[in-house]
Amino acid sequence: MQRHAIFELRRYRMRPGGRDTLIDLFDTAFVEPQEALGMRIEGEFRDCDDPNAFVWVRSFADMDARAQALQSFYGGNVWAAHRAAANATMLNSDNVLLLKPAGAEPPFARNLQRAEEGNRSLPASGIVVVSTCSLAPGKETALAGFFSEHARPILREAGARIEAMLISEHSPNSFPRLPVREGETVFVWLECHQDEASLLRCRERLSRNSDWTDHVQPSIDAQCWRPIEVSYLTPSSRSLCAW
């Protein structure tokens, strides 16, 4: 299974009651056709704190492959048949970060194995925490390195599984029909927890770790020009990104 180098973190503002309708469309009509074109749906999520937010992650081999795959999908019969129903569930769909891996380790490594095994039938579970750090231009690589060296070991010891570390991809949008948040610099990490109790235990362990509270967390916060955006998500039934 090919490693992917380009990732979209997509957050949609839904009409009231529209989220589950869209998830049903994804699971019945959109997943396999996109992946047949070389894309991979890394995860689909409900926001635990916002019933009108749908979050998902899609990946591509590279920027050229992204342009070709999106043109084929959004210009094809599947989207034509279902776009009216999909668009009717949404208020907007342009809150999109274009990202790439932060370092050599592939994001969503467990997804590579599950995709190879065809294990979409496994039930999704757990809680995925997405943390987005907004940074000054050119600062993302340094923060990613600091996080990998100092924060990741502490989070792992506290019980979190780091699913992905991603930084901004600054190439021009290769498919302008779908807008992305251009001109931003971010570092994003996704961590997985078995359930809410596991998440709470992890946070309690972090609160008792003086290296985390006195050094690592303040150092990360100090590099961000606004508070870290944190979302707590639960994967949908077809999501690859799960516990």
Short mmCIF file of C-alpha atoms in Angstrom, two decimals:
data_model
loop_
_atom_site.label_atom_id
_atom_site.label_comp_id
_atom_site.label_asym_id
_atom_site.label_seq_id
_atom_site.Cartn_x
_atom_site.Cartn_y
_atom_site.Cartn_z
CA MET A 1 0.00 0.00 0.00
CA GLN A 2 1.47 3.32 -1.09
CA ARG A 3 2.44 5.91 1.50
CA HIS A 4 0.74 9.23 0.96
CA ALA A 5 2.42 12.63 1.14
CA ILE A 6 -0.56 15.02 1.03
CA PHE A 7 -3.39 15.21 3.56
CA GLU A 8 -6.55 17.28 3.82
CA LEU A 9 -8.04 17.97 7.25
CA ARG A 10 -11.61 18.95 6.36
CA ARG A 11 -14.12 20.43 8.81
CA TYR A 12 -17.67 21.03 7.56
CA ARG A 13 -20.34 23.22 9.11
CA MET A 14 -23.54 21.20 8.85
CA ARG A 15 -27.17 22.14 8.80
CA PRO A 16 -28.96 20.97 11.96
CA GLY A 17 -29.50 17.24 11.67
CA GLY A 18 -27.42 16.97 8.51
CA ARG A 19 -24.31 15.31 9.89
CA ASP A 20 -25.60 11.75 10.08
CA THR A 21 -27.20 12.09 6.67
CA LEU A 22 -23.82 13.02 5.20
CA ILE A 23 -22.05 10.23 7.07
CA ASP A 24 -24.55 7.74 5.65
CA LEU A 25 -23.79 9.07 2.17
CA PHE A 26 -20.07 8.73 2.77
CA ASP A 27 -20.36 5.20 4.01
CA THR A 28 -22.66 3.97 1.25
CA ALA A 29 -21.61 6.01 -1.77
CA PHE A 30 -18.37 7.98 -1.39
CA VAL A 31 -15.64 5.92 0.29
CA GLU A 32 -14.94 3.20 -2.26
CA PRO A 33 -15.24 5.44 -5.36
CA GLN A 34 -12.70 7.88 -3.95
CA GLU A 35 -10.29 5.16 -2.92
CA ALA A 36 -10.61 3.51 -6.32
CA LEU A 37 -9.11 6.73 -7.71
CA GLY A 38 -6.07 6.53 -5.42
CA MET A 39 -7.31 8.64 -2.53
CA ARG A 40 -7.52 7.22 0.98
CA ILE A 41 -10.17 8.20 3.54
CA GLU A 42 -8.08 8.17 6.71
CA GLY A 43 -10.95 8.99 9.04
CA GLU A 44 -14.49 10.37 9.34
CA PHE A 45 -15.59 11.88 12.63
CA ARG A 46 -18.37 13.40 14.68
CA ASP A 47 -17.27 16.34 16.83
CA CYS A 48 -18.14 15.47 20.43
CA ASP A 49 -18.78 19.12 21.34
CA ASP A 50 -20.50 20.31 18.18
CA PRO A 51 -23.43 18.34 16.73
CA ASN A 52 -23.23 20.39 13.55
CA ALA A 53 -19.60 19.66 12.70
CA PHE A 54 -18.32 16.83 10.51
CA VAL A 55 -14.55 16.28 10.31
CA TRP A 56 -12.69 14.02 7.94
CA VAL A 57 -9.19 13.37 6.65
CA ARG A 58 -8.37 12.46 3.06
CA SER A 59 -4.92 11.71 1.65
CA PHE A 60 -3.16 11.54 -1.72
CA ALA A 61 0.14 10.30 -3.10
CA ASP A 62 1.22 13.83 -4.09
CA MET A 63 -0.19 17.13 -5.34
CA ASP A 64 -0.46 16.01 -8.97
CA ALA A 65 -2.27 12.85 -7.92
CA ARG A 66 -4.59 15.00 -5.82
CA ALA A 67 -5.53 17.15 -8.81
CA GLN A 68 -6.18 14.15 -11.03
CA ALA A 69 -8.15 12.19 -8.44
CA LEU A 70 -10.34 15.12 -7.43
CA GLN A 71 -11.05 16.03 -11.03
CA SER A 72 -12.09 12.45 -11.73
CA PHE A 73 -14.29 12.18 -8.66
CA TYR A 74 -16.01 15.58 -8.73
CA GLY A 75 -16.38 15.39 -12.49
CA GLY A 76 -17.71 11.84 -12.38
CA ASN A 77 -21.01 10.03 -12.15
CA VAL A 78 -20.92 9.24 -8.41
CA TRP A 79 -20.67 12.88 -7.35
CA ALA A 80 -23.19 13.93 -9.98
CA ALA A 81 -25.68 11.45 -8.60
CA HIS A 82 -25.28 12.46 -4.95
CA ARG A 83 -23.97 16.04 -4.83
CA ALA A 84 -27.39 17.64 -4.35
CA ALA A 85 -28.10 15.42 -1.35
CA ALA A 86 -24.59 15.99 0.07
CA ASN A 87 -24.62 19.75 -0.44
CA ALA A 88 -28.06 20.00 1.16
CA THR A 89 -26.56 18.83 4.48
CA MET A 90 -23.87 21.55 4.63
CA LEU A 91 -23.64 25.24 5.35
CA ASN A 92 -19.99 25.40 4.29
CA SER A 93 -17.17 23.05 3.35
CA ASP A 94 -14.17 25.36 2.90
CA ASN A 95 -12.56 24.98 6.35
CA VAL A 96 -9.77 22.80 4.95
CA LEU A 97 -6.09 22.55 5.88
CA LEU A 98 -3.71 21.17 3.25
CA LEU A 99 -0.99 19.27 5.10
CA LYS A 100 2.03 16.98 4.73
CA PRO A 101 3.85 14.62 7.12
CA ALA A 102 6.06 16.18 9.78
CA GLY A 103 9.09 13.89 9.58
CA ALA A 104 9.83 10.53 8.03
CA GLU A 105 7.29 8.43 9.93
CA PRO A 106 4.09 7.98 7.92
CA PRO A 107 0.90 9.42 9.41
CA PHE A 108 -1.91 6.96 10.05
CA ALA A 109 0.46 4.00 9.86
CA ARG A 110 -2.19 1.65 11.26
CA ASN A 111 -4.46 2.69 8.41
CA LEU A 112 -1.93 1.37 5.89
CA GLN A 113 -2.16 -2.07 7.44
CA ARG A 114 -5.92 -1.99 7.81
CA ALA A 115 -6.38 -0.83 4.22
CA GLU A 116 -4.14 -3.63 2.96
CA GLU A 117 -6.17 -6.14 4.95
CA GLY A 118 -9.48 -4.67 3.79
CA ASN A 119 -10.54 -4.25 7.40
CA ARG A 120 -13.14 -1.53 7.04
CA SER A 121 -15.55 -4.02 8.57
CA LEU A 122 -13.89 -3.60 11.97
CA PRO A 123 -16.08 -1.48 14.25
CA ALA A 124 -14.69 2.00 14.87
CA SER A 125 -14.29 3.13 18.45
CA GLY A 126 -12.32 5.46 20.65
CA ILE A 127 -11.76 9.21 20.85
CA VAL A 128 -9.47 11.13 18.51
CA VAL A 129 -8.08 14.43 19.73
CA VAL A 130 -6.97 16.87 17.03
CA SER A 131 -4.72 19.73 18.17
CA THR A 132 -3.97 22.53 15.68
CA CYS A 133 -1.15 24.99 16.41
CA SER A 134 -1.23 28.25 14.43
CA LEU A 135 2.29 29.54 13.91
CA ALA A 136 4.32 32.32 12.38
CA PRO A 137 5.50 31.58 8.82
CA GLY A 138 8.38 29.13 8.65
CA LYS A 139 8.05 27.92 12.24
CA GLU A 140 6.23 24.63 11.67
CA THR A 141 9.26 22.38 11.15
CA ALA A 142 10.91 23.55 14.36
CA LEU A 143 7.76 22.96 16.41
CA ALA A 144 7.25 19.54 14.83
CA GLY A 145 10.81 18.61 15.80
CA PHE A 146 10.33 19.85 19.36
CA PHE A 147 7.06 17.96 19.64
CA SER A 148 8.55 14.73 18.33
CA GLU A 149 11.52 14.89 20.69
CA HIS A 150 9.90 16.20 23.85
CA ALA A 151 6.09 15.95 23.76
CA ARG A 152 5.46 12.68 21.96
CA PRO A 153 7.30 10.45 24.48
CA ILE A 154 5.43 12.03 27.38
CA LEU A 155 2.06 11.66 25.67
CA ARG A 156 2.79 8.02 24.86
CA GLU A 157 3.82 7.32 28.44
CA ALA A 158 0.58 8.94 29.61
CA GLY A 159 -1.44 6.56 27.40
CA ALA A 160 -2.03 8.44 24.13
CA ARG A 161 -1.36 6.91 20.74
CA ILE A 162 -0.02 9.53 18.34
CA GLU A 163 -1.77 8.81 15.06
CA ALA A 164 -0.30 11.59 12.92
CA MET A 165 1.94 14.66 13.01
CA LEU A 166 1.36 17.06 10.10
CA ILE A 167 2.53 20.48 8.96
CA SER A 168 1.30 22.91 6.32
CA GLU A 169 1.74 22.05 2.65
CA HIS A 170 2.40 25.41 1.01
CA SER A 171 2.09 24.34 -2.63
CA PRO A 172 -0.66 26.12 -4.58
CA ASN A 173 -4.03 24.42 -4.38
CA SER A 174 -3.92 21.90 -7.21
CA PHE A 175 -7.74 21.73 -7.42
CA PRO A 176 -9.06 25.29 -6.93
CA ARG A 177 -12.66 24.12 -7.26
CA LEU A 178 -12.30 22.98 -3.64
CA PRO A 179 -10.94 25.91 -1.56
CA VAL A 180 -8.36 25.41 1.19
CA ARG A 181 -7.06 27.75 3.89
CA GLU A 182 -4.08 29.12 2.02
CA GLY A 183 -1.45 31.35 3.59
CA GLU A 184 -1.59 29.67 7.01
CA THR A 185 1.19 27.91 8.89
CA VAL A 186 0.16 25.11 11.24
CA PHE A 187 1.38 22.06 13.07
CA VAL A 188 -1.30 19.46 13.73
CA TRP A 189 -1.18 16.28 15.77
CA LEU A 190 -3.84 13.62 16.19
CA GLU A 191 -3.87 11.37 19.23
CA CYS A 192 -6.11 8.38 19.90
CA HIS A 193 -7.60 7.11 23.15
CA GLN A 194 -9.57 3.95 23.78
CA ASP A 195 -12.49 5.76 25.40
CA GLU A 196 -13.37 8.80 27.50
CA ALA A 197 -12.05 7.19 30.68
CA SER A 198 -8.70 6.54 29.00
CA LEU A 199 -8.55 10.14 27.80
CA LEU A 200 -9.24 11.44 31.31
CA ARG A 201 -6.54 9.16 32.77
CA CYS A 202 -4.08 10.45 30.19
CA ARG A 203 -4.86 14.08 31.02
CA GLU A 204 -4.56 13.38 34.75
CA ARG A 205 -1.14 11.77 34.23
CA LEU A 206 -0.02 14.77 32.20
CA SER A 207 -1.13 17.13 34.95
CA ARG A 208 1.18 15.29 37.35
CA ASN A 209 4.17 15.32 35.00
CA SER A 210 6.24 18.38 35.86
CA ASP A 211 8.26 18.16 32.63
CA TRP A 212 5.00 18.46 30.70
CA THR A 213 3.40 21.18 32.83
CA ASP A 214 6.53 23.29 33.43
CA HIS A 215 8.42 22.92 30.17
CA VAL A 216 6.85 21.08 27.23
CA GLN A 217 3.31 22.42 27.22
CA PRO A 218 4.38 26.06 27.91
CA SER A 219 7.00 25.81 25.15
CA ILE A 220 4.41 24.64 22.63
CA ASP A 221 1.94 27.33 23.72
CA ALA A 222 4.59 30.03 23.45
CA GLN A 223 5.20 29.26 19.77
CA CYS A 224 1.51 29.63 18.85
CA TRP A 225 0.08 33.04 18.02
CA ARG A 226 -3.35 32.02 19.27
CA PRO A 227 -4.59 29.29 21.65
CA ILE A 228 -4.22 25.76 20.33
CA GLU A 229 -7.44 24.63 18.68
CA VAL A 230 -8.47 21.28 20.17
CA SER A 231 -11.28 19.07 18.85
CA TYR A 232 -12.54 15.87 20.46
CA LEU A 233 -13.88 13.47 17.85
CA THR A 234 -15.47 10.04 17.62
CA PRO A 235 -14.92 7.98 14.45
CA SER A 236 -17.83 6.91 12.28
CA SER A 237 -18.51 3.23 11.69
CA ARG A 238 -16.45 3.14 8.45
CA SER A 239 -13.55 5.24 9.71
CA LEU A 240 -10.08 3.76 9.32
CA CYS A 241 -8.66 6.10 11.97
CA ALA A 242 -9.88 4.50 15.17
CA TRP A 243 -8.64 2.84 18.34
#
